[in-house]
XYZ file of C-alpha atoms in Angstrom:
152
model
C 100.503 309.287 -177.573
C 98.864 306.503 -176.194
C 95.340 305.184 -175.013
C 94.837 305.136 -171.463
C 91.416 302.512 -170.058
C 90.959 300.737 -167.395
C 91.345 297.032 -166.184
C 90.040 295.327 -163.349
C 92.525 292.171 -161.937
C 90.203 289.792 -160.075
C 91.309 287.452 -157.642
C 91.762 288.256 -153.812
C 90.988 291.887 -154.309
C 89.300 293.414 -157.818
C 91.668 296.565 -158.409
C 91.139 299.053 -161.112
C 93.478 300.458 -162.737
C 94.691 302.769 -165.302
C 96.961 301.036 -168.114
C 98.410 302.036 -171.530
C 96.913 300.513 -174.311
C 99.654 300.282 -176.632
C 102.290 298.826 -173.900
C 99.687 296.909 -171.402
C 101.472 298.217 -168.682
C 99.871 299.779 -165.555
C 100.318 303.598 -164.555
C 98.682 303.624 -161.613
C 95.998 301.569 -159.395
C 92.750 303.764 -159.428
C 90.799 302.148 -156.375
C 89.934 298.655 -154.881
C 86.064 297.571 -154.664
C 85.029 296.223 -151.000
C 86.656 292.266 -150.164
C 83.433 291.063 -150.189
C 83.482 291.887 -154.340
C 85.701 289.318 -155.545
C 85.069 289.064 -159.463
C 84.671 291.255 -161.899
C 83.005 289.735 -165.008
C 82.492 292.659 -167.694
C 82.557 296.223 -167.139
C 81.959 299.430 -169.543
C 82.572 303.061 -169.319
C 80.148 305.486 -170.729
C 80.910 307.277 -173.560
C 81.034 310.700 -171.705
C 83.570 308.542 -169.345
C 81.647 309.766 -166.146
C 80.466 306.371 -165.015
C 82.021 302.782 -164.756
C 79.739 300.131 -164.681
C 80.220 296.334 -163.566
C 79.022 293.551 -163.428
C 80.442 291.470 -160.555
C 80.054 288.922 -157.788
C 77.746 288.673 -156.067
C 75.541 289.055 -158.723
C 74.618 292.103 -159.193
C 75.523 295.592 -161.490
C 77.442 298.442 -159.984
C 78.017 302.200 -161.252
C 80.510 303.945 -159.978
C 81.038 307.960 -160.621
C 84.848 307.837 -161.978
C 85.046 311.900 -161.105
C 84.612 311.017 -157.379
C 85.532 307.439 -157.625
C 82.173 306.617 -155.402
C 79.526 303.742 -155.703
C 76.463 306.083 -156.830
C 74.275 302.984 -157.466
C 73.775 298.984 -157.332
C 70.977 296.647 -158.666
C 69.702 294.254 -156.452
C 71.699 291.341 -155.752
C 70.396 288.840 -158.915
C 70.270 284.501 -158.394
C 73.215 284.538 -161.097
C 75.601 286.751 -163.237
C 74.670 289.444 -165.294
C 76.374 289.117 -168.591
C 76.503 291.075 -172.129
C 76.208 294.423 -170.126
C 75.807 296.787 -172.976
C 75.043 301.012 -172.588
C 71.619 301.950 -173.927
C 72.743 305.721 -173.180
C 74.847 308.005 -170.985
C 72.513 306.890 -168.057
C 71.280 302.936 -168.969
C 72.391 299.664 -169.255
C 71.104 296.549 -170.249
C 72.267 292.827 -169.472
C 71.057 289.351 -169.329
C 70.160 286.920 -166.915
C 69.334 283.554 -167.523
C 67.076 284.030 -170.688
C 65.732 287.480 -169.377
C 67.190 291.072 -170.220
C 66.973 293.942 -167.664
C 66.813 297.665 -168.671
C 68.108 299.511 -165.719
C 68.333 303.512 -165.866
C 71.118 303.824 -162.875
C 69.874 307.519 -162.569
C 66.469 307.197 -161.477
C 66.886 303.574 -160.327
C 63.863 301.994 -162.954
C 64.319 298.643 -163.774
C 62.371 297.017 -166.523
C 62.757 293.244 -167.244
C 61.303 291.107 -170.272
C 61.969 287.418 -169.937
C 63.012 286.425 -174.024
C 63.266 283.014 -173.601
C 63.761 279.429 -170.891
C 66.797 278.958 -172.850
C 69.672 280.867 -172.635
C 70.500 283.564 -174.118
C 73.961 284.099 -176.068
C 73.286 288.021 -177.215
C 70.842 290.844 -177.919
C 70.121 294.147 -179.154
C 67.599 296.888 -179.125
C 65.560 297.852 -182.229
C 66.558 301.672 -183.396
C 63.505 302.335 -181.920
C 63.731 300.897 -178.529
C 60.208 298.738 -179.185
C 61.924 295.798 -180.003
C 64.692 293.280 -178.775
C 66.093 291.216 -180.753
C 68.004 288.079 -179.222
C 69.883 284.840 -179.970
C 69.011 281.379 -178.200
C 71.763 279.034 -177.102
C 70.935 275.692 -178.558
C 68.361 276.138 -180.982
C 70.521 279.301 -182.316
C 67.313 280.490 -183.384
C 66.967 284.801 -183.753
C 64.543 285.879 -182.534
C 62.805 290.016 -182.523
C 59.725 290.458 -179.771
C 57.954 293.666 -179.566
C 58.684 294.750 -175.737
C 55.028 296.108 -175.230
C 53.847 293.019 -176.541
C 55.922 290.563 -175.923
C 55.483 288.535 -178.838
């Protein structure tokens, strides 16, 4: 028995689709995002595998419902790419851009952002507690935690 995920080819036309994991062949195309989306750069499934999320240009983050295979909600369109997309829980995700993280509950549509650093920023993570984020700059390859209430 195999694994079955999903894979987005970029290009022309950013097609999902379903693939085994074990041969890397594709068993069938799942659906297409609009022309004007024409790069995916990371995407994640949530652990209850109701929702895809994606991070694509233009810049911006994009859940779809995979029961219904529908758009159910979009961030704003950002000045650059959302990277290190990472689920907080069934219904948030968090990503970087340009030195700043984003907290984005793609249920009720809140958005929280903390800028970490001018630098950038290669990766982060949340304390257990969720009042801390702890983050790695670029080229001083410093770690750094902040207290999010704080921010310091």
């Amino acid at each position: 028995m195999s694994d079955i995920n999903y894979k987005a080819k970029s290009g022309k036309k950013c097609v999902f689709s379903q693939y085994d994991c074990f041969t890397g062949k594709i068993k069938n195309d799942i659906f297409s995002l609009p022309a004007d989306y024409d790069w995916i750069y990371e995407q994640l499934i949530t652990p209850d595998g109701k929702y895809l999320i994606i991070s694509s240009r233009p810049f911006q983050v994009l859940v779809y419902d995979l029961t219904t295979l529908k758009l159910i909600k979009s961030t704003k369109v950002f000045s650059a790419n959302p990277y290190v997309l990472k689920l907080q829980s069934n219904n948030s995700v968090s990503f970087l851009i340009d030195g700043t993280v984003y907290l984005w509950n793609f249920i009720s549509g809140d958005l929280q952002e903390t800028k970490l650093s001018s630098e950038t920023v290669n990766d982060y993570c949340f304390s257990k507690d969720k009042k801390d984020v702890i983050y790695c700059q670029n080229k001083s390859e410093k770690i750094i935690q902040m207290n999010l209430a704080t921010g310091k």
